[in-house]
CSV table of C-alpha atoms and ligand atoms in Angstrom, one decimal:
chain,number,residue,atom,x,y,z
C,280,MET,CA,-0.3,-0.4,-0.2
C,281,LYS,CA,1.1,3.6,0.0
C,282,SER,CA,1.5,5.7,3.1
C,283,ILE,CA,2.2,9.3,3.3
C,284,VAL,CA,5.4,9.5,5.0
C,285,VAL,CA,7.1,12.5,6.8
C,286,ARG,CA,10.4,10.5,7.4
C,287,GLN,CA,12.1,13.4,8.9
C,288,PRO,CA,11.7,17.5,9.5
C,289,GLU,CA,10.6,18.7,5.7
C,290,GLU,CA,11.1,15.2,3.9
C,291,LEU,CA,7.7,14.6,3.2
C,292,VAL,CA,7.4,11.2,1.1
C,293,ILE,CA,4.9,8.7,-0.9
C,294,GLU,CA,5.9,5.4,0.7
C,295,GLU,CA,5.3,2.0,-0.3
C,296,ARG,CA,4.7,-0.3,2.6
C,297,GLU,CA,3.5,-3.7,3.6
C,298,LEU,CA,-0.3,-4.1,4.6
C,299,PRO,CA,-1.2,-4.3,8.2
C,300,GLN,CA,-2.8,-6.1,9.9
C,301,PRO,CA,-4.9,-5.8,12.6
C,302,GLN,CA,-4.3,-6.4,16.2
C,303,ALA,CA,-6.5,-7.9,18.3
C,304,GLY,CA,-9.0,-5.1,19.3
C,305,GLU,CA,-8.5,-3.0,16.1
C,306,VAL,CA,-9.9,-3.1,12.8
C,307,ARG,CA,-8.5,-1.7,9.5
C,308,VAL,CA,-10.1,1.2,7.4
C,309,LYS,CA,-9.2,1.9,3.9
C,310,ILE,CA,-8.8,5.0,4.1
C,311,ARG,CA,-11.6,7.6,1.1
C,312,LEU,CA,-11.0,10.4,2.3
C,313,ALA,CA,-8.4,12.0,4.9
C,314,GLY,CA,-8.5,16.1,5.5
C,315,ILE,CA,-5.0,18.0,5.7
C,316,CYS,CA,-4.7,20.3,9.3
C,317,GLY,CA,-2.3,22.4,10.5
C,318,SER,CA,-1.0,19.9,12.7
C,319,ASP,CA,0.1,17.8,9.8
C,320,SER,CA,2.4,20.6,8.5
C,321,HIS,CA,3.9,21.3,11.8
C,322,ILE,CA,5.0,17.6,12.1
C,323,TRP,CA,6.1,18.2,8.6
C,324,HIS,CA,8.4,21.1,9.0
C,325,GLY,CA,9.4,19.5,13.1
C,326,HIS,CA,7.5,22.0,14.6
C,327,ASN,CA,5.4,19.2,16.2
C,328,PRO,CA,6.6,18.8,19.5
C,329,PHE,CA,5.1,15.3,20.4
C,330,ALA,CA,5.7,14.0,16.6
C,331,LYS,CA,8.5,11.2,16.2
C,332,TYR,CA,9.6,10.1,13.2
C,333,PRO,CA,9.1,8.6,10.2
C,334,ARG,CA,5.7,9.0,10.8
C,335,VAL,CA,2.3,8.6,8.8
C,336,ILE,CA,0.2,11.7,9.6
C,337,GLY,CA,-3.1,12.8,9.8
C,338,HIS,CA,-5.8,12.2,11.8
C,339,GLU,CA,-8.5,13.3,9.8
C,340,PHE,CA,-9.8,10.4,7.5
C,341,PHE,CA,-12.8,8.4,7.0
C,342,GLY,CA,-12.8,4.9,5.7
C,343,VAL,CA,-14.7,1.8,5.0
C,344,ILE,CA,-13.8,-1.0,7.4
C,345,ASP,CA,-12.0,-4.1,5.3
C,346,ALA,CA,-10.6,-6.4,7.5
C,347,ILE,CA,-10.9,-6.8,11.5
C,348,GLY,CA,-8.5,-7.6,14.3
C,349,ASP,CA,-9.5,-11.0,17.1
C,350,GLY,CA,-12.1,-10.0,19.9
C,351,VAL,CA,-13.9,-7.1,17.9
C,352,THR,CA,-17.7,-8.3,17.9
C,353,ASP,CA,-19.3,-4.8,16.9
C,354,ARG,CA,-17.7,-4.1,13.8
C,355,VAL,CA,-18.8,-5.5,10.8
C,356,LEU,CA,-16.7,-5.7,7.3
C,357,GLY,CA,-17.8,-2.3,4.3
C,358,GLN,CA,-18.6,-0.3,7.4
C,359,ARG,CA,-18.4,2.9,7.1
C,360,VAL,CA,-16.7,4.9,9.7
C,361,SER,CA,-14.7,7.9,11.0
C,362,VAL,CA,-11.6,7.7,12.9
C,363,ASP,CA,-11.7,9.4,16.1
C,364,PRO,CA,-7.9,10.0,16.5
C,365,VAL,CA,-7.3,10.4,20.8
C,366,ILE,CA,-6.2,6.8,21.8
C,367,SER,CA,-6.7,7.0,25.8
C,368,CYS,CA,-5.5,4.1,28.9
C,369,GLY,CA,-9.6,4.7,30.0
C,370,HIS,CA,-8.1,4.5,33.6
C,371,CYS,CA,-6.2,7.7,34.7
C,372,TYR,CA,-7.6,10.7,36.4
C,373,PRO,CA,-8.3,12.6,33.3
C,374,CYS,CA,-10.2,9.3,31.9
C,375,ARG,CA,-12.1,8.5,34.6
C,376,VAL,CA,-13.3,12.7,35.2
C,377,GLY,CA,-14.8,12.3,30.9
C,378,LYS,CA,-11.3,14.4,29.7
C,379,PRO,CA,-9.6,11.2,28.0
C,380,ASN,CA,-7.8,14.0,25.4
C,381,VAL,CA,-6.0,14.8,28.0
C,382,CYS,CA,-4.7,11.1,28.9
C,383,THR,CA,-1.6,10.8,31.7
C,384,SER,CA,-0.3,8.3,28.1
C,385,LEU,CA,-2.5,10.3,25.2
C,386,VAL,CA,-2.0,8.4,22.4
C,387,VAL,CA,-3.2,10.7,19.1
C,388,ILE,CA,-3.0,8.9,15.6
C,389,GLY,CA,-1.0,11.4,12.9
C,390,VAL,CA,1.2,12.3,15.3
C,391,HIS,CA,2.2,9.5,18.1
C,392,ARG,CA,1.2,6.9,15.8
C,393,ASP,CA,1.1,6.2,12.6
C,394,GLY,CA,-2.2,7.6,11.0
C,395,GLY,CA,-4.8,8.0,8.1
C,396,PHE,CA,-2.7,9.4,5.2
C,397,SER,CA,-2.5,6.3,4.3
C,398,GLU,CA,-4.4,3.6,1.5
C,399,TYR,CA,-4.8,1.8,4.8
C,400,ALA,CA,-4.7,2.3,8.6
C,401,CYS,CA,-5.1,-0.4,11.5
C,402,VAL,CA,-7.3,1.5,14.5
C,403,PRO,CA,-9.1,0.3,17.5
C,404,ALA,CA,-12.3,-0.6,17.0
C,405,SER,CA,-13.2,1.6,19.5
C,406,ASN,CA,-12.2,5.0,17.5
C,407,ALA,CA,-13.9,4.0,14.6
C,408,TRP,CA,-17.4,5.3,14.5
C,409,PRO,CA,-19.9,3.8,12.2
C,410,ILE,CA,-21.5,5.9,10.1
C,411,PRO,CA,-25.1,6.5,9.0
C,412,ASP,CA,-25.8,6.1,6.1
C,413,GLY,CA,-27.4,9.7,5.7
C,414,VAL,CA,-24.5,11.0,6.2
C,415,SER,CA,-22.1,11.6,3.3
C,416,ASP,CA,-18.5,10.5,2.8
C,417,ARG,CA,-17.6,14.7,2.1
C,418,HIS,CA,-19.6,14.8,5.9
C,419,ALA,CA,-18.2,11.8,7.4
C,420,VAL,CA,-13.9,13.2,7.0
C,421,MET,CA,-15.6,16.1,8.4
C,422,VAL,CA,-16.3,14.5,12.0
C,423,GLU,CA,-13.3,15.2,13.0
C,424,PRO,CA,-12.4,19.2,12.9
C,425,PHE,CA,-16.4,19.7,14.3
C,426,THR,CA,-15.3,17.6,17.2
C,427,ILE,CA,-12.8,20.1,18.3
C,428,ALA,CA,-15.7,22.8,18.2
C,429,ALA,CA,-18.1,20.3,19.9
C,430,ASN,CA,-15.2,19.9,22.6
C,431,VAL,CA,-15.4,23.8,22.9
C,432,THR,CA,-18.7,24.3,23.4
C,433,GLY,CA,-19.4,21.2,25.2
C,434,GLN,CA,-16.9,23.0,28.4
C,435,VAL,CA,-18.9,26.5,28.1
C,436,SER,CA,-23.1,24.8,27.1
C,437,PRO,CA,-24.2,28.1,25.7
C,438,ILE,CA,-27.1,29.9,25.6
C,439,PRO,CA,-29.1,31.4,23.0
C,440,GLU,CA,-28.5,34.9,25.4
C,441,ASP,CA,-25.0,34.4,25.0
C,442,ILE,CA,-22.5,37.2,22.7
C,443,ALA,CA,-20.0,35.3,21.3
C,444,LEU,CA,-16.4,36.4,20.2
C,445,VAL,CA,-14.2,34.0,18.4
C,446,TYR,CA,-10.7,35.1,17.0
C,447,GLY,CA,-10.0,34.0,14.3
C,448,ALA,CA,-11.6,32.2,10.6
C,449,GLY,CA,-10.0,29.7,10.2
C,450,PRO,CA,-11.5,25.8,10.3
C,451,MET,CA,-11.3,25.6,14.2
C,452,GLY,CA,-13.3,28.7,14.2
C,453,LEU,CA,-15.7,28.7,11.7
C,454,THR,CA,-16.4,24.6,12.9
C,455,THR,CA,-17.1,27.0,16.1
C,456,VAL,CA,-18.9,29.6,15.1
C,457,GLN,CA,-21.3,27.0,13.2
C,458,ALA,CA,-22.0,24.7,16.1
C,459,LEU,CA,-23.3,28.2,18.3
C,460,LYS,CA,-25.2,29.2,15.4
C,461,GLY,CA,-26.9,25.7,14.2
C,462,VAL,CA,-26.5,23.6,17.4
C,463,TYR,CA,-27.2,25.9,20.3
C,464,GLY,CA,-29.1,28.7,18.7
C,465,VAL,CA,-26.3,31.6,20.2
C,466,SER,CA,-28.0,34.8,19.0
C,467,GLN,CA,-24.6,37.1,18.1
C,468,VAL,CA,-22.2,35.5,17.0
C,469,ILE,CA,-19.1,38.3,16.5
C,470,VAL,CA,-16.3,36.9,14.2
C,471,VAL,CA,-12.9,38.6,14.1
C,472,ASP,CA,-9.7,38.1,11.3
C,473,GLN,CA,-7.8,39.8,9.1
C,474,ILE,CA,-7.9,37.8,5.6
C,475,PRO,CA,-11.4,39.0,4.1
C,476,GLU,CA,-11.7,36.1,2.1
C,477,ARG,CA,-12.0,34.2,5.7
C,478,LEU,CA,-14.9,36.7,6.6
C,479,ALA,CA,-16.9,35.9,4.2
C,480,MET,CA,-16.3,32.1,4.9
C,481,ALA,CA,-17.8,32.9,8.9
C,482,GLU,CA,-20.9,35.1,7.5
C,483,ARG,CA,-21.7,31.6,5.2
C,484,CYS,CA,-21.1,30.3,8.2
C,485,GLY,CA,-23.1,32.0,10.3
C,486,ALA,CA,-21.6,34.4,11.8
C,487,ASP,CA,-23.8,38.2,12.3
C,488,TRP,CA,-20.7,40.4,12.4
C,489,ALA,CA,-17.5,39.6,10.4
C,490,ILE,CA,-15.0,42.0,11.9
C,491,ASP,CA,-10.9,42.6,10.0
C,492,ASN,CA,-8.9,44.1,12.5
C,493,ARG,CA,-7.1,45.4,10.4
C,494,GLN,CA,-9.8,47.8,9.2
C,495,HIS,CA,-11.2,48.0,13.0
C,496,VAL,CA,-10.1,49.0,16.6
C,497,LEU,CA,-11.8,45.7,18.0
C,498,SER,CA,-12.8,47.4,21.6
C,499,ALA,CA,-14.0,50.5,19.8
C,500,TRP,CA,-16.4,48.7,17.4
C,501,LEU,CA,-17.8,47.0,20.2
C,502,GLU,CA,-18.3,50.3,22.5
C,503,GLU,CA,-19.6,51.8,19.9
C,504,LYS,CA,-22.8,48.6,19.0
C,505,GLN,CA,-22.8,48.8,23.0
C,506,ILE,CA,-21.7,45.2,23.3
C,507,ARG,CA,-19.9,42.9,25.8
C,508,PRO,CA,-19.2,39.8,25.2
C,509,THR,CA,-20.3,37.4,27.2
C,510,LEU,CA,-18.5,33.4,25.2
C,511,ILE,CA,-14.9,34.1,23.9
C,512,VAL,CA,-13.5,31.4,21.8
C,513,ASP,CA,-9.7,32.0,20.5
C,514,ALA,CA,-9.1,30.2,17.8
C,515,ALA,CA,-6.1,32.1,16.5
C,516,CYS,CA,-4.4,30.9,19.1
C,517,HIS,CA,-2.3,34.0,19.8
C,518,PRO,CA,-0.5,34.6,23.3
C,519,SER,CA,-1.7,38.0,22.9
C,520,ILE,CA,-5.1,37.7,22.6
C,521,LEU,CA,-6.1,36.6,26.3
C,522,GLN,CA,-5.3,40.1,27.4
C,523,GLU,CA,-7.8,41.9,24.9
C,524,ALA,CA,-10.3,39.2,25.8
C,525,VAL,CA,-10.0,39.8,29.3
C,526,SER,CA,-10.6,43.0,28.7
C,527,LEU,CA,-13.3,43.1,26.8
C,528,ALA,CA,-15.5,40.7,27.7
C,529,SER,CA,-18.8,40.7,30.0
C,530,PRO,CA,-19.3,40.0,33.6
C,531,ALA,CA,-19.2,36.0,34.2
C,532,ALA,CA,-18.4,35.5,30.5
C,533,ARG,CA,-16.3,32.8,29.5
C,534,ILE,CA,-13.3,32.2,27.5
C,535,VAL,CA,-11.7,29.4,25.7
C,536,LEU,CA,-8.5,29.3,24.5
C,537,MET,CA,-7.1,26.3,21.9
C,538,GLY,CA,-3.1,28.2,21.5
C,539,PHE,CA,-0.3,26.2,22.3
C,540,SER,CA,2.2,28.9,22.1
C,541,SER,CA,4.7,28.8,24.7
C,542,GLU,CA,5.3,32.4,24.8
C,543,PRO,CA,3.6,33.9,28.1
C,544,SER,CA,0.0,36.0,27.4
C,545,SER,CA,0.2,39.0,30.4
C,546,VAL,CA,-2.7,39.6,32.4
C,547,ALA,CA,-3.2,40.7,35.1
C,548,GLN,CA,-5.4,39.1,38.0
C,549,GLN,CA,-7.6,42.0,38.4
C,550,GLY,CA,-9.6,41.6,35.5
C,551,ILE,CA,-10.3,38.2,35.8
C,552,THR,CA,-11.4,38.3,39.1
C,553,GLY,CA,-12.9,41.8,39.0
C,554,LYS,CA,-15.3,39.9,36.5
C,555,GLU,CA,-15.3,36.2,37.7
C,556,LEU,CA,-14.9,35.5,34.5
C,557,ALA,CA,-14.5,31.4,33.9
C,558,ILE,CA,-11.0,30.9,31.6
C,559,TYR,CA,-11.0,27.0,30.1
C,560,SER,CA,-8.8,25.4,27.6
C,561,SER,CA,-10.0,23.5,24.7
C,562,ARG,CA,-7.4,20.2,22.7
C,563,LEU,CA,-8.4,17.6,20.4
C,564,ASN,CA,-11.9,16.0,21.2
C,565,ALA,CA,-12.9,13.9,24.6
C,566,GLY,CA,-15.7,11.3,23.0
C,567,LYS,CA,-17.1,13.7,20.7
C,568,PHE,CA,-17.7,11.7,17.8
C,569,PRO,CA,-21.3,10.6,18.7
C,570,VAL,CA,-22.4,14.2,19.0
C,571,VAL,CA,-21.5,15.3,15.8
C,572,ILE,CA,-22.5,12.3,14.0
C,573,ASP,CA,-26.0,13.1,15.9
C,574,TRP,CA,-25.1,16.8,14.6
C,575,LEU,CA,-24.2,16.2,11.4
C,576,GLN,CA,-27.8,13.4,11.0
C,577,LYS,CA,-29.3,16.2,11.8
C,578,GLY,CA,-28.5,19.0,10.1
C,579,LEU,CA,-27.3,21.2,12.1
C,580,ILE,CA,-24.2,22.0,11.0
C,581,ASP,CA,-22.8,21.7,7.1
C,582,PRO,CA,-19.4,21.0,6.4
C,583,ASP,CA,-19.1,21.4,2.9
C,584,LYS,CA,-18.8,25.6,3.8
C,585,LEU,CA,-15.1,24.4,5.0
C,586,ILE,CA,-14.2,22.6,2.6
C,587,THR,CA,-12.4,24.3,-0.7
C,588,HIS,CA,-10.2,21.4,-2.4
C,589,VAL,CA,-10.0,17.9,-3.4
C,590,MET,CA,-7.6,16.8,-4.9
C,591,ASP,CA,-6.0,13.1,-5.1
C,592,TYR,CA,-3.1,11.8,-2.8
C,593,ARG,CA,-0.5,12.0,-5.3
C,594,GLN,CA,-0.8,15.8,-5.0
C,595,VAL,CA,-0.2,15.7,-0.8
C,596,HIS,CA,3.0,18.4,-1.5
C,597,ASP,CA,1.3,20.5,-3.7
C,598,ALA,CA,-2.0,19.9,-1.1
C,599,MET,CA,-0.1,20.9,1.6
C,600,THR,CA,1.7,24.0,0.0
C,601,LEU,CA,-1.7,24.9,-1.3
C,602,PHE,CA,-3.0,24.7,2.4
C,603,GLU,CA,-0.1,26.6,3.9
C,604,ARG,CA,0.4,29.5,1.7
C,605,ASP,CA,-3.3,30.6,0.1
C,606,ARG,CA,-5.1,31.4,2.9
C,607,GLN,CA,-7.6,33.7,1.1
C,608,HIS,CA,-8.9,30.8,-1.1
C,609,CYS,CA,-8.2,27.2,0.4
C,610,CYS,CA,-9.5,26.2,4.7
C,611,LYS,CA,-10.2,22.5,4.4
C,612,VAL,CA,-8.1,20.5,1.5
C,613,LEU,CA,-9.1,16.8,1.5
C,614,LEU,CA,-7.4,14.0,-0.3
C,615,THR,CA,-8.9,11.2,-2.1
C,616,PHE,CA,-7.4,8.0,-1.4
C,617,ALA,CA,-9.7,5.7,-3.7
C,618,ASP,CA,-8.8,4.1,-6.8
X,25,ZN,ZN1,-6.9,18.3,12.9
X,26,ZN,ZN1,-6.1,8.1,30.5
């Protein structure tokens, strides 16, 4: 089989590999579609501190079960499945309190072990979530990116009277906007970014306002509209945003961070405690695959609004380069693996 491998930082190749056999408790998935994510780029360029090389990248993937390991009784050959990349131990403290995404022995498929940019991948059967007939392949491969939003919103339980402010109109921000509007019915959602095309995508995803913060000073814009956000999501992931979010937030607001910067954020306690703000963080997803599959079945979200390109996996180099360089026209890029 062919696999897309990062042999070492900056060396991305398509390799011929032996067809893997599923171990006990695993299934083998014949991949149909996979999505390119920022973290795939980070592994390619050597910027992911968790990655070990060589690595088959890809943690957003969908396909059909074509082999079943010993002891697997609840999956069948031919079943369409989307794969949750989070593998957890099930018994450590975070696992016991419902946060397998930060398991003390966390393994992420496509980061810590070989992933889904491959014609076939073996994964634990419990990570392979069956996709109902009514959900298309294109939507099924988008389950993982939407679990990022499900994890964010699951932490803060949005309500219709929330005024949400989302920083960043990339995939994480746009899926969050769709969840806030489509699933939770949040009445006002404001998105901030610096790329006009991305802001237009945010509007298509349901944002009530899309603000270019190179054109507008966000604080002044909010003040003029007399808006104090009650829920702020940092999907732009810059360390300076926390400080701004704290100052813009309504009293009793919630702030969710998704960044992984090692740079400190400078923020005074007074700003947080004076308004009794709640600050959350969100990483990967904690068992959100069934949640998002349900959203898709009910038509509450529309992944097509994020998909800008679909390319053959043999063009992975071009696809990833496009994904990295053309932020105007490129949002989610899918790779096809079907014959
Ligand atoms: Zn991702
Ligand atoms: Zn655990």
